[in-house]
Structure formats: C-alpha cells, structure tokens
mmCIF file of C-alpha atoms (C1' of nucleotides) in Angstrom:
data_model
loop_
_atom_site.group_PDB
_atom_site.id
_atom_site.type_symbol
_atom_site.label_atom_id
_atom_site.label_comp_id
_atom_site.label_asym_id
_atom_site.label_seq_id
_atom_site.Cartn_x
_atom_site.Cartn_y
_atom_site.Cartn_z
ATOM 1 C CA MET Z 1 23.497 -8.817 8.121
ATOM 2 C CA SER Z 2 20.196 -9.493 9.753
ATOM 3 C CA GLU Z 3 18.722 -6.352 11.186
ATOM 4 C CA ARG Z 4 17.342 -8.012 14.233
ATOM 5 C CA PRO Z 5 18.432 -10.926 16.382
ATOM 6 C CA GLN Z 6 15.489 -12.980 15.047
ATOM 7 C CA PRO Z 7 13.352 -13.165 18.122
ATOM 8 C CA LEU Z 8 10.685 -14.454 15.785
ATOM 9 C CA ARG Z 9 12.285 -17.838 15.428
ATOM 10 C CA GLU Z 10 12.054 -18.332 19.167
ATOM 11 C CA LEU Z 11 8.374 -17.571 19.056
ATOM 12 C CA LEU Z 12 8.068 -20.830 17.156
ATOM 13 C CA THR Z 13 10.695 -22.995 18.814
ATOM 14 C CA GLY Z 14 9.419 -21.885 22.192
ATOM 15 C CA LYS Z 15 6.074 -23.492 21.386
ATOM 16 C CA GLY Z 16 7.524 -26.604 19.881
ATOM 17 C CA VAL Z 17 6.779 -25.479 16.339
ATOM 18 C CA ARG Z 18 9.416 -26.195 13.753
ATOM 19 C CA PRO Z 19 10.704 -22.895 12.374
ATOM 20 C CA THR Z 20 10.499 -23.574 8.682
ATOM 21 C CA PRO Z 21 11.318 -20.842 6.166
ATOM 22 C CA ARG Z 22 7.688 -20.481 5.141
ATOM 23 C CA ARG Z 23 6.471 -20.150 8.688
ATOM 24 C CA LEU Z 24 9.104 -17.539 9.378
ATOM 25 C CA GLU Z 25 8.014 -15.617 6.317
ATOM 26 C CA VAL Z 26 4.456 -15.557 7.585
ATOM 27 C CA LEU Z 27 5.632 -14.517 11.012
ATOM 28 C CA GLU Z 28 7.836 -11.776 9.607
ATOM 29 C CA GLU Z 29 4.965 -10.423 7.620
ATOM 30 C CA LEU Z 30 2.787 -10.394 10.716
ATOM 31 C CA ALA Z 31 5.507 -8.585 12.634
ATOM 32 C CA ARG Z 32 5.993 -6.063 9.836
ATOM 33 C CA GLU Z 33 2.330 -5.133 9.995
ATOM 34 C CA GLY Z 34 1.608 -4.587 13.659
ATOM 35 C CA ASN Z 35 -2.101 -4.512 12.929
ATOM 36 C CA ASP Z 36 -4.424 -7.323 12.123
ATOM 37 C CA VAL Z 37 -4.433 -8.842 8.670
ATOM 38 C CA THR Z 38 -6.564 -11.348 6.860
ATOM 39 C CA ALA Z 39 -5.003 -14.491 5.483
ATOM 40 C CA GLN Z 40 -5.632 -13.270 1.962
ATOM 41 C CA GLU Z 41 -4.010 -9.905 2.586
ATOM 42 C CA LEU Z 42 -0.996 -11.545 4.124
ATOM 43 C CA TRP Z 43 -0.689 -13.883 1.173
ATOM 44 C CA GLY Z 44 -0.885 -10.934 -1.200
ATOM 45 C CA ARG Z 45 1.985 -9.220 0.545
ATOM 46 C CA LEU Z 46 4.072 -12.336 0.454
ATOM 47 C CA ARG Z 47 3.519 -12.572 -3.265
ATOM 48 C CA GLU Z 48 4.623 -8.989 -3.707
ATOM 49 C CA ARG Z 49 7.841 -10.019 -2.044
ATOM 50 C CA ASP Z 50 8.111 -12.867 -4.499
ATOM 51 C CA SER Z 51 7.624 -15.462 -1.852
ATOM 52 C CA GLY Z 52 6.430 -18.722 -3.326
ATOM 53 C CA THR Z 53 4.362 -19.441 -0.251
ATOM 54 C CA GLY Z 54 1.025 -20.964 -1.135
ATOM 55 C CA LEU Z 55 -2.276 -19.726 0.208
ATOM 56 C CA ALA Z 56 -2.943 -23.038 1.886
ATOM 57 C CA THR Z 57 0.298 -22.756 3.783
ATOM 58 C CA VAL Z 58 -0.626 -19.305 4.977
ATOM 59 C CA TYR Z 59 -3.883 -20.678 6.320
ATOM 60 C CA ARG Z 60 -2.217 -23.706 7.832
ATOM 61 C CA THR Z 61 0.433 -21.576 9.488
ATOM 62 C CA LEU Z 62 -2.015 -19.051 10.856
ATOM 63 C CA SER Z 63 -4.180 -21.806 12.314
ATOM 64 C CA LEU Z 64 -1.152 -23.350 13.924
ATOM 65 C CA LEU Z 65 -0.012 -20.050 15.358
ATOM 66 C CA ALA Z 66 -3.474 -19.299 16.659
ATOM 67 C CA GLU Z 67 -3.646 -22.698 18.271
ATOM 68 C CA LYS Z 68 -0.309 -22.115 19.964
ATOM 69 C CA GLY Z 69 -1.375 -18.718 21.160
ATOM 70 C CA VAL Z 70 1.175 -16.830 19.087
ATOM 71 C CA VAL Z 71 -1.457 -14.857 17.218
ATOM 72 C CA ASP Z 72 -4.872 -13.516 18.113
ATOM 73 C CA VAL Z 73 -7.836 -14.136 15.905
ATOM 74 C CA LEU Z 74 -10.350 -11.331 15.548
ATOM 75 C CA SER Z 75 -13.752 -11.814 13.965
ATOM 76 C CA HIS Z 76 -14.789 -8.202 13.620
ATOM 77 C CA HIS Z 77 -14.458 -8.207 9.867
ATOM 78 C CA GLY Z 78 -17.580 -9.961 8.671
ATOM 79 C CA GLY Z 79 -16.937 -13.294 7.056
ATOM 80 C CA GLU Z 80 -13.185 -12.873 7.141
ATOM 81 C CA GLN Z 81 -10.925 -13.658 10.080
ATOM 82 C CA CYS Z 82 -8.178 -11.276 11.091
ATOM 83 C CA TYR Z 83 -4.898 -12.409 12.581
ATOM 84 C CA ARG Z 84 -2.561 -10.438 14.744
ATOM 85 C CA LEU Z 85 0.765 -11.123 16.360
ATOM 86 C CA CYS Z 86 0.405 -10.279 19.995
ATOM 87 C CA GLY Z 87 1.709 -10.477 23.521
ATOM 88 C CA ASP Z 88 1.224 -13.428 25.756
ATOM 89 C CA GLY Z 89 -0.936 -12.445 28.673
ATOM 90 C CA HIS Z 90 -4.569 -11.536 28.971
ATOM 91 C CA HIS Z 91 -5.360 -8.372 27.079
ATOM 92 C CA HIS Z 92 -7.987 -6.567 25.085
ATOM 93 C CA HIS Z 93 -8.071 -4.511 21.929
ATOM 94 C CA LEU Z 94 -8.589 -0.904 21.132
ATOM 95 C CA VAL Z 95 -9.502 -0.460 17.483
ATOM 96 C CA CYS Z 96 -9.457 2.808 15.599
ATOM 97 C CA THR Z 97 -12.593 2.995 13.492
ATOM 98 C CA ARG Z 98 -10.957 5.265 10.970
ATOM 99 C CA CYS Z 99 -7.488 3.875 10.265
ATOM 100 C CA HIS Z 100 -8.072 0.430 11.750
ATOM 101 C CA ARG Z 101 -5.029 0.639 13.944
ATOM 102 C CA VAL Z 102 -5.195 -1.860 16.757
ATOM 103 C CA VAL Z 103 -3.608 -1.336 20.137
ATOM 104 C CA GLU Z 104 -3.269 -3.945 22.799
ATOM 105 C CA VAL Z 105 -4.585 -3.051 26.189
ATOM 106 C CA GLY Z 106 -2.939 -4.847 29.033
ATOM 107 C CA GLU Z 107 -4.852 -3.311 31.879
ATOM 108 C CA CYS Z 108 -7.913 -5.269 32.799
ATOM 109 C CA ASP Z 109 -9.292 -4.834 36.246
ATOM 110 C CA LEU Z 110 -12.772 -5.954 35.360
ATOM 111 C CA GLY Z 111 -12.606 -9.088 37.454
ATOM 112 C CA GLY Z 112 -14.924 -7.865 40.159
ATOM 113 C CA TRP Z 113 -17.391 -6.308 37.767
ATOM 114 C CA LEU Z 114 -17.522 -9.445 35.668
ATOM 115 C CA ASP Z 115 -18.147 -11.753 38.605
ATOM 116 C CA ASP Z 116 -20.809 -9.394 39.770
ATOM 117 C CA VAL Z 117 -22.639 -9.195 36.471
ATOM 118 C CA ALA Z 118 -22.340 -12.909 35.860
ATOM 119 C CA SER Z 119 -23.607 -13.987 39.246
ATOM 120 C CA ARG Z 120 -26.494 -11.588 38.921
ATOM 121 C CA HIS Z 121 -27.650 -13.816 36.063
ATOM 122 C CA GLY Z 122 -26.721 -17.092 37.688
ATOM 123 C CA PHE Z 123 -23.533 -17.455 35.680
ATOM 124 C CA VAL Z 124 -19.960 -18.076 36.660
ATOM 125 C CA ALA Z 125 -17.679 -16.027 34.452
ATOM 126 C CA THR Z 126 -14.719 -17.930 33.096
ATOM 127 C CA ASP Z 127 -13.534 -15.725 30.283
ATOM 128 C CA HIS Z 128 -14.303 -12.509 28.502
ATOM 129 C CA ARG Z 129 -13.464 -10.393 25.499
ATOM 130 C CA VAL Z 130 -13.586 -6.643 25.338
ATOM 131 C CA GLU Z 131 -13.219 -4.692 22.161
ATOM 132 C CA ILE Z 132 -13.170 -0.950 22.380
ATOM 133 C CA ALA Z 133 -13.770 1.018 19.222
ATOM 134 C CA GLY Z 134 -12.729 4.606 18.959
ATOM 135 C CA LEU Z 135 -10.458 7.113 17.287
ATOM 136 C CA CYS Z 136 -6.726 6.974 17.763
ATOM 137 C CA ALA Z 137 -4.481 9.937 18.465
ATOM 138 C CA ASP Z 138 -3.790 10.516 14.775
ATOM 139 C CA CYS Z 139 -7.363 10.223 13.610
ATOM 140 C CA ARG Z 140 -9.422 12.179 16.060
ATOM 141 C CA MET H 1 -57.073 -17.425 17.480
ATOM 142 C CA SER H 2 -53.635 -15.949 17.634
ATOM 143 C CA GLU H 3 -51.896 -16.819 20.850
ATOM 144 C CA ARG H 4 -50.231 -13.496 21.220
ATOM 145 C CA PRO H 5 -51.108 -9.969 20.166
ATOM 146 C CA GLN H 6 -48.385 -10.134 17.507
ATOM 147 C CA PRO H 7 -45.952 -7.653 18.904
ATOM 148 C CA LEU H 8 -43.584 -9.043 16.313
ATOM 149 C CA ARG H 9 -45.326 -7.337 13.470
ATOM 150 C CA GLU H 10 -44.697 -3.995 15.103
ATOM 151 C CA LEU H 11 -41.019 -4.762 15.304
ATOM 152 C CA LEU H 12 -41.074 -4.555 11.534
ATOM 153 C CA THR H 13 -43.568 -1.801 10.896
ATOM 154 C CA GLY H 14 -41.872 0.277 13.552
ATOM 155 C CA LYS H 15 -38.730 0.284 11.465
ATOM 156 C CA GLY H 16 -40.453 0.862 8.188
ATOM 157 C CA VAL H 17 -40.075 -2.747 7.108
ATOM 158 C CA ARG H 18 -43.006 -4.308 5.371
ATOM 159 C CA PRO H 19 -44.320 -7.177 7.478
ATOM 160 C CA THR H 20 -44.565 -9.875 4.858
ATOM 161 C CA PRO H 21 -45.545 -13.421 5.829
ATOM 162 C CA ARG H 22 -42.048 -14.746 5.195
ATOM 163 C CA ARG H 23 -40.421 -12.079 7.305
ATOM 164 C CA LEU H 24 -42.841 -12.771 10.094
ATOM 165 C CA GLU H 25 -42.020 -16.463 9.909
ATOM 166 C CA VAL H 26 -38.346 -15.692 10.316
ATOM 167 C CA LEU H 27 -39.076 -13.334 13.166
ATOM 168 C CA GLU H 28 -41.317 -15.862 14.888
ATOM 169 C CA GLU H 29 -38.643 -18.456 14.640
ATOM 170 C CA LEU H 30 -36.123 -16.073 16.151
ATOM 171 C CA ALA H 31 -38.533 -15.302 18.968
ATOM 172 C CA ARG H 32 -39.210 -18.977 19.571
ATOM 173 C CA GLU H 33 -35.531 -19.631 20.081
ATOM 174 C CA GLY H 34 -34.367 -16.967 22.460
ATOM 175 C CA ASN H 35 -30.763 -17.869 21.785
ATOM 176 C CA ASP H 36 -28.670 -17.123 18.798
ATOM 177 C CA VAL H 37 -29.103 -19.133 15.636
ATOM 178 C CA THR H 38 -27.296 -19.393 12.355
ATOM 179 C CA ALA H 39 -29.148 -18.670 9.144
ATOM 180 C CA GLN H 40 -28.853 -22.315 8.166
ATOM 181 C CA GLU H 41 -30.271 -23.553 11.448
ATOM 182 C CA LEU H 42 -33.142 -21.162 11.231
ATOM 183 C CA TRP H 43 -33.875 -22.280 7.697
ATOM 184 C CA GLY H 44 -33.816 -25.902 8.814
ATOM 185 C CA ARG H 45 -36.404 -25.211 11.481
ATOM 186 C CA LEU H 46 -38.620 -23.419 9.047
ATOM 187 C CA ARG H 47 -38.493 -26.416 6.736
ATOM 188 C CA GLU H 48 -39.491 -28.685 9.605
ATOM 189 C CA ARG H 49 -42.525 -26.503 9.975
ATOM 190 C CA ASP H 50 -43.211 -26.934 6.279
ATOM 191 C CA SER H 51 -42.537 -23.344 5.530
ATOM 192 C CA GLY H 52 -41.664 -22.869 1.913
ATOM 193 C CA THR H 53 -39.286 -20.048 2.782
ATOM 194 C CA GLY H 54 -36.119 -20.156 0.738
ATOM 195 C CA LEU H 55 -32.642 -19.962 2.197
ATOM 196 C CA ALA H 56 -31.937 -16.790 0.282
ATOM 197 C CA THR H 57 -34.941 -15.143 1.859
ATOM 198 C CA VAL H 58 -33.737 -16.129 5.294
ATOM 199 C CA TYR H 59 -30.421 -14.470 4.585
ATOM 200 C CA ARG H 60 -32.033 -11.422 3.063
ATOM 201 C CA THR H 61 -34.386 -11.049 5.986
ATOM 202 C CA LEU H 62 -31.691 -11.485 8.595
ATOM 203 C CA SER H 63 -29.505 -8.899 6.901
ATOM 204 C CA LEU H 64 -32.382 -6.508 6.777
ATOM 205 C CA LEU H 65 -33.228 -7.056 10.417
ATOM 206 C CA ALA H 66 -29.610 -6.636 11.439
ATOM 207 C CA GLU H 67 -29.378 -3.434 9.482
ATOM 208 C CA LYS H 68 -32.493 -2.110 11.199
ATOM 209 C CA GLY H 69 -31.167 -3.091 14.584
ATOM 210 C CA VAL H 70 -33.855 -5.667 15.268
ATOM 211 C CA VAL H 71 -31.370 -8.497 15.627
ATOM 212 C CA ASP H 72 -27.827 -8.739 16.915
ATOM 213 C CA VAL H 73 -25.158 -10.426 14.883
ATOM 214 C CA LEU H 74 -22.590 -12.470 16.797
ATOM 215 C CA SER H 75 -19.408 -13.746 15.173
ATOM 216 C CA HIS H 76 -18.258 -16.088 17.889
ATOM 217 C CA HIS H 77 -18.979 -19.177 15.842
ATOM 218 C CA GLY H 78 -16.074 -19.378 13.457
ATOM 219 C CA GLY H 79 -17.045 -18.825 9.852
ATOM 220 C CA GLU H 80 -20.737 -18.731 10.600
ATOM 221 C CA GLN H 81 -22.717 -15.737 11.784
ATOM 222 C CA CYS H 82 -25.227 -16.037 14.578
ATOM 223 C CA TYR H 83 -28.364 -13.957 14.770
ATOM 224 C CA ARG H 84 -30.365 -13.105 17.812
ATOM 225 C CA LEU H 85 -33.518 -11.146 18.460
ATOM 226 C CA CYS H 86 -32.723 -8.636 21.141
ATOM 227 C CA GLY H 87 -33.690 -5.558 23.044
ATOM 228 C CA ASP H 88 -33.092 -2.077 21.801
ATOM 229 C CA GLY H 89 -30.657 -0.374 24.096
ATOM 230 C CA HIS H 90 -26.983 -0.863 24.700
ATOM 231 C CA HIS H 91 -26.223 -4.266 26.135
ATOM 232 C CA HIS H 92 -23.718 -7.065 26.253
ATOM 233 C CA HIS H 93 -23.827 -10.823 26.131
ATOM 234 C CA LEU H 94 -23.202 -13.564 28.600
ATOM 235 C CA VAL H 95 -22.626 -16.851 26.805
ATOM 236 C CA CYS H 96 -22.676 -20.265 28.424
ATOM 237 C CA THR H 97 -19.754 -22.245 27.094
ATOM 238 C CA ARG H 98 -21.495 -25.527 27.645
ATOM 239 C CA CYS H 99 -25.092 -25.147 26.461
ATOM 240 C CA HIS H 100 -24.542 -21.961 24.425
ATOM 241 C CA ARG H 101 -27.346 -20.162 26.149
ATOM 242 C CA VAL H 102 -27.051 -16.446 25.672
ATOM 243 C CA VAL H 103 -28.280 -13.890 28.156
ATOM 244 C CA GLU H 104 -28.490 -10.211 27.556
ATOM 245 C CA VAL H 105 -26.814 -8.002 30.087
ATOM 246 C CA GLY H 106 -28.284 -4.572 30.354
ATOM 247 C CA GLU H 107 -26.041 -3.214 33.065
ATOM 248 C CA CYS H 108 -23.005 -1.497 31.700
ATOM 249 C CA ASP H 109 -21.317 1.026 33.889
ATOM 250 C CA LEU H 110 -17.994 0.759 32.153
ATOM 251 C CA GLY H 111 -18.101 4.275 30.806
ATOM 252 C CA GLY H 112 -15.473 5.679 33.127
ATOM 253 C CA TRP H 113 -13.181 2.715 32.812
ATOM 254 C CA LEU H 114 -13.402 2.787 29.034
ATOM 255 C CA ASP H 115 -12.611 6.472 28.754
ATOM 256 C CA ASP H 116 -9.753 5.959 31.089
ATOM 257 C CA VAL H 117 -8.213 3.053 29.223
ATOM 258 C CA ALA H 118 -8.756 4.691 25.873
ATOM 259 C CA SER H 119 -7.225 8.020 26.781
ATOM 260 C CA ARG H 120 -4.257 6.266 28.305
ATOM 261 C CA HIS H 121 -3.508 5.144 24.757
ATOM 262 C CA GLY H 122 -4.416 8.375 23.076
ATOM 263 C CA PHE H 123 -7.804 7.100 21.939
ATOM 264 C CA VAL H 124 -11.283 8.435 22.316
ATOM 265 C CA ALA H 125 -13.665 5.549 22.940
ATOM 266 C CA THR H 126 -16.829 5.687 20.908
ATOM 267 C CA ASP H 127 -18.162 2.182 21.209
ATOM 268 C CA HIS H 128 -17.405 -1.167 22.751
ATOM 269 C CA ARG H 129 -18.399 -4.792 22.835
ATOM 270 C CA VAL H 130 -18.118 -7.060 25.829
ATOM 271 C CA GLU H 131 -18.675 -10.768 25.652
ATOM 272 C CA ILE H 132 -18.530 -12.737 28.849
ATOM 273 C CA ALA H 133 -18.137 -16.476 28.607
ATOM 274 C CA GLY H 134 -19.026 -18.706 31.497
ATOM 275 C CA LEU H 135 -21.314 -21.380 32.823
ATOM 276 C CA CYS H 136 -24.986 -20.759 33.308
ATOM 277 C CA ALA H 137 -27.012 -21.773 36.339
ATOM 278 C CA ASP H 138 -28.012 -25.094 34.785
ATOM 279 C CA CYS H 139 -24.579 -26.056 33.554
ATOM 280 C CA ARG H 140 -22.210 -25.245 36.326
ATOM 281 C "C1'" DC T 1 -48.967 -0.727 -13.512
ATOM 282 C "C1'" DT T 2 -45.170 -0.503 -10.750
ATOM 283 C "C1'" DT T 3 -42.625 -1.804 -6.987
ATOM 284 C "C1'" DC T 4 -41.127 -4.808 -3.853
ATOM 285 C "C1'" DC T 5 -40.697 -9.771 -2.284
ATOM 286 C "C1'" DT T 6 -39.473 -14.395 -3.116
ATOM 287 C "C1'" DG T 7 -37.725 -19.068 -4.822
ATOM 288 C "C1'" DC T 8 -34.507 -21.263 -7.357
ATOM 289 C "C1'" DA T 9 -30.221 -22.007 -9.171
ATOM 290 C "C1'" DA T 10 -25.847 -20.237 -10.155
ATOM 291 C "C1'" DA T 11 -22.055 -17.617 -8.650
ATOM 292 C "C1'" DG T 12 -18.671 -15.860 -5.175
ATOM 293 C "C1'" DC T 13 -15.424 -16.115 -1.494
ATOM 294 C "C1'" DA T 14 -12.956 -17.605 2.382
ATOM 295 C "C1'" DT T 15 -11.218 -21.674 4.084
ATOM 296 C "C1'" DT T 16 -10.050 -26.668 4.104
ATOM 297 C "C1'" DT T 17 -8.479 -30.940 2.245
ATOM 298 C "C1'" DG T 18 -6.330 -34.609 -0.850
ATOM 299 C "C1'" DC T 19 -2.402 -35.807 -2.812
ATOM 300 C "C1'" DA T 20 2.100 -35.921 -4.823
ATOM 301 C "C1'" DT T 21 6.451 -33.877 -3.963
ATOM 302 C "C1'" DC T 22 10.165 -32.107 -1.334
ATOM 303 C "C1'" DC T 23 13.037 -31.385 2.532
ATOM 304 C "C1'" DA T 24 15.266 -32.196 6.728
ATOM 305 C "C1'" DT T 25 16.468 -35.326 9.978
ATOM 306 C "C1'" DA X 1 14.325 -43.994 4.603
ATOM 307 C "C1'" DT X 2 10.774 -41.403 7.177
ATOM 308 C "C1'" DG X 3 7.762 -38.012 8.763
ATOM 309 C "C1'" DG X 4 6.547 -33.476 8.501
ATOM 310 C "C1'" DA X 5 5.868 -29.317 5.402
ATOM 311 C "C1'" DT X 6 4.279 -27.422 1.149
ATOM 312 C "C1'" DG X 7 2.060 -26.232 -3.519
ATOM 313 C "C1'" DC X 8 -1.473 -26.939 -6.298
ATOM 314 C "C1'" DA X 9 -6.004 -27.824 -7.411
ATOM 315 C "C1'" DA X 10 -10.293 -29.578 -6.137
ATOM 316 C "C1'" DA X 11 -13.733 -29.623 -2.738
ATOM 317 C "C1'" DT X 12 -16.557 -27.445 1.011
ATOM 318 C "C1'" DG X 13 -19.658 -24.561 3.158
ATOM 319 C "C1'" DC X 14 -21.605 -20.079 4.069
ATOM 320 C "C1'" DT X 15 -23.475 -16.242 1.836
ATOM 321 C "C1'" DT X 16 -24.798 -13.345 -2.133
ATOM 322 C "C1'" DT X 17 -26.724 -12.458 -6.609
ATOM 323 C "C1'" DG X 18 -29.322 -12.825 -11.140
ATOM 324 C "C1'" DC X 19 -33.457 -13.571 -12.847
ATOM 325 C "C1'" DA X 20 -38.258 -14.693 -13.658
ATOM 326 C "C1'" DG X 21 -42.621 -15.199 -11.491
ATOM 327 C "C1'" DG X 22 -45.894 -13.232 -7.998
ATOM 328 C "C1'" DA X 23 -48.127 -10.472 -4.600
ATOM 329 C "C1'" DA X 24 -49.192 -5.908 -2.799
ATOM 330 C "C1'" DG X 25 -50.287 -1.137 -3.124
#
DNA sequence: CTTCCTGCAAAGCATTTGCATCCAT
DNA sequence: ATGGATGCAAATGCTTTGCAGGAAG
C-alpha cells in the first residue's frame, strides 16, 4: 500500500549507506518538503509524526547524506545550516526572498566567464557557487 | 606620528557610527588582515597586541559594521562566520582553497544571464552571490 | 545628566560526542 | 556474537545578552 515505489531507499543503498528506518524517515521528510530545512525543523516535523527519532540521529543522518552528496547544505540562514534533497549534477539555486522556495537551476554555462575572471586575478577556478535571490512566480 | 591619514575613521563617521577607540582597533585589525577573519581570530590578535577589547565588543562591532555595509560576512566556514573589510559596490569573491586568500572581484556582467535563468523558472532576480573557489597565483 | 560604549560573566543555541543499549547480520 | 545505529544527556563552541561601571557629548 505504499504510494510510491520507494526510490528513496535506493538513494541510500546506491551510496553504500544502510537504509535504516530512521534514515528513511529523515529522507522521507526531506522529500516531503522540497525546500531546504534546518535540522531542528526537520526534527520537529518528525516529532509531530510521532517518530521517536532523536535529534542527534537527525544530525548524524544529515551529515552522512551531505557527505555522500545526497543532500545539499546551504549556509544562507545565519548560524543555522539548511539541508535540501537535490539532484546529482552540478547546479545552482534560485531562492525566493518572500516564500523561501528554492528551485534548482541546472543550466550553468559560466565556465568561460569564470576562467576569465579567475585568470584575470591569477587564479585557476576549480569550483563555484551561485545563489540567485529573487521573487518566484507566486510571490512577485 | 600616525603612519596613515586614518581613512578608517571616516569609514565609521561616514556611516554615522561613532569612531570609538575600540571600534577603530577592530577596524585596524580588519584592515591589517586583508582576508576574512572570524570574530574569535580577530579577538585573539587584539589580545596579542595587548588590547583590552572584550570578545563581546568584537562581536558587537562586527555586527554593527556588517549592518552598515562596511564589512562582508562570509558563511563558507561551517558554523563560524567570517568577516572581511571590503569595497562598497557590488562584487564577488574569489577564494583560494589552499591558503584561503580572498580576492574581491569587481567585474560582474552576469545581469543578462541571471535574468534569463530566473525568468526561465518564473522568477525575477533581485540579487545574487557568486563565490569562486580556486587556486591563487602563489598556490597553484 | 543622559546616552551610548564596554567588559565581564552568564545565558542561549546549534551541533557534536560519550556511552549504554538495541538491532540486524 | 559483533559491528553498526540510535537515544539520551552531557559537553562544546560560537554568539548574544544582562548588567554595572565609564566615557563622551
């Protein structure tokens, strides 16, 4: 009677992470909320669902998932880290400043520009992060 | 017998911030280290110079300066915030992954690209942050 | 005299860690 | 049995706040 074929489990097994019930709960919660969540928020929601998951486990799981590249970690929230389930490849984020919706942006043809800017300062660019703030379709 | 004409003081007065000795010490320390520093690091350096400045004052001053736009706040350091004295206008950062040197990048002709990407997702872009990681001239 | 600044210590929060227990293999 | 996973509580580390003393206008 599961509503979906549990692709979430594979997200774990695919990375060699044992799919324990608690980890799946965390993952489900992340999937439920497409946007980014703090560890504390996520824990709160689990409690509302009467999950006995401990806060430490939430942190441990999120760290593990981040390490394995299953979730993105965003630091745009002051002292608190935000986690977000996301696609595999290179991508950036579009964040709505009003409702905080986050959309993944796959397109990234900045390669040339980056190399250009970097070399102009004697650098070799190896990585980059772009975060675009704005208003989403519903909020503008 | 001052070595420089104290342009730092004006950085404060210009924003309506009273240039107290402690604030100037913090500002001088930020100017001394062109790169980004954590509040704790900065406090440590002040102590080495036998400044009696308290940690709380360092935090209060940095917050104030950030609020007034005199310093940039970078969150790329895990739980700790990094502060950096920086120019006024719109700019981005080039960070050396080996020595952590930070260079300001004034050029930013991404306007068109940003609008394009944003509108493709129904957004209107209002702001953006770009952080380029790489190796600087000395480290590569 | 009044307001703002500061140092110190205590408090607050997010996150991590130690440890005993539990579970699955 | 054996090693990993987990809950709980204590510990950590950064940052903020309360408060009393001080300096500046």
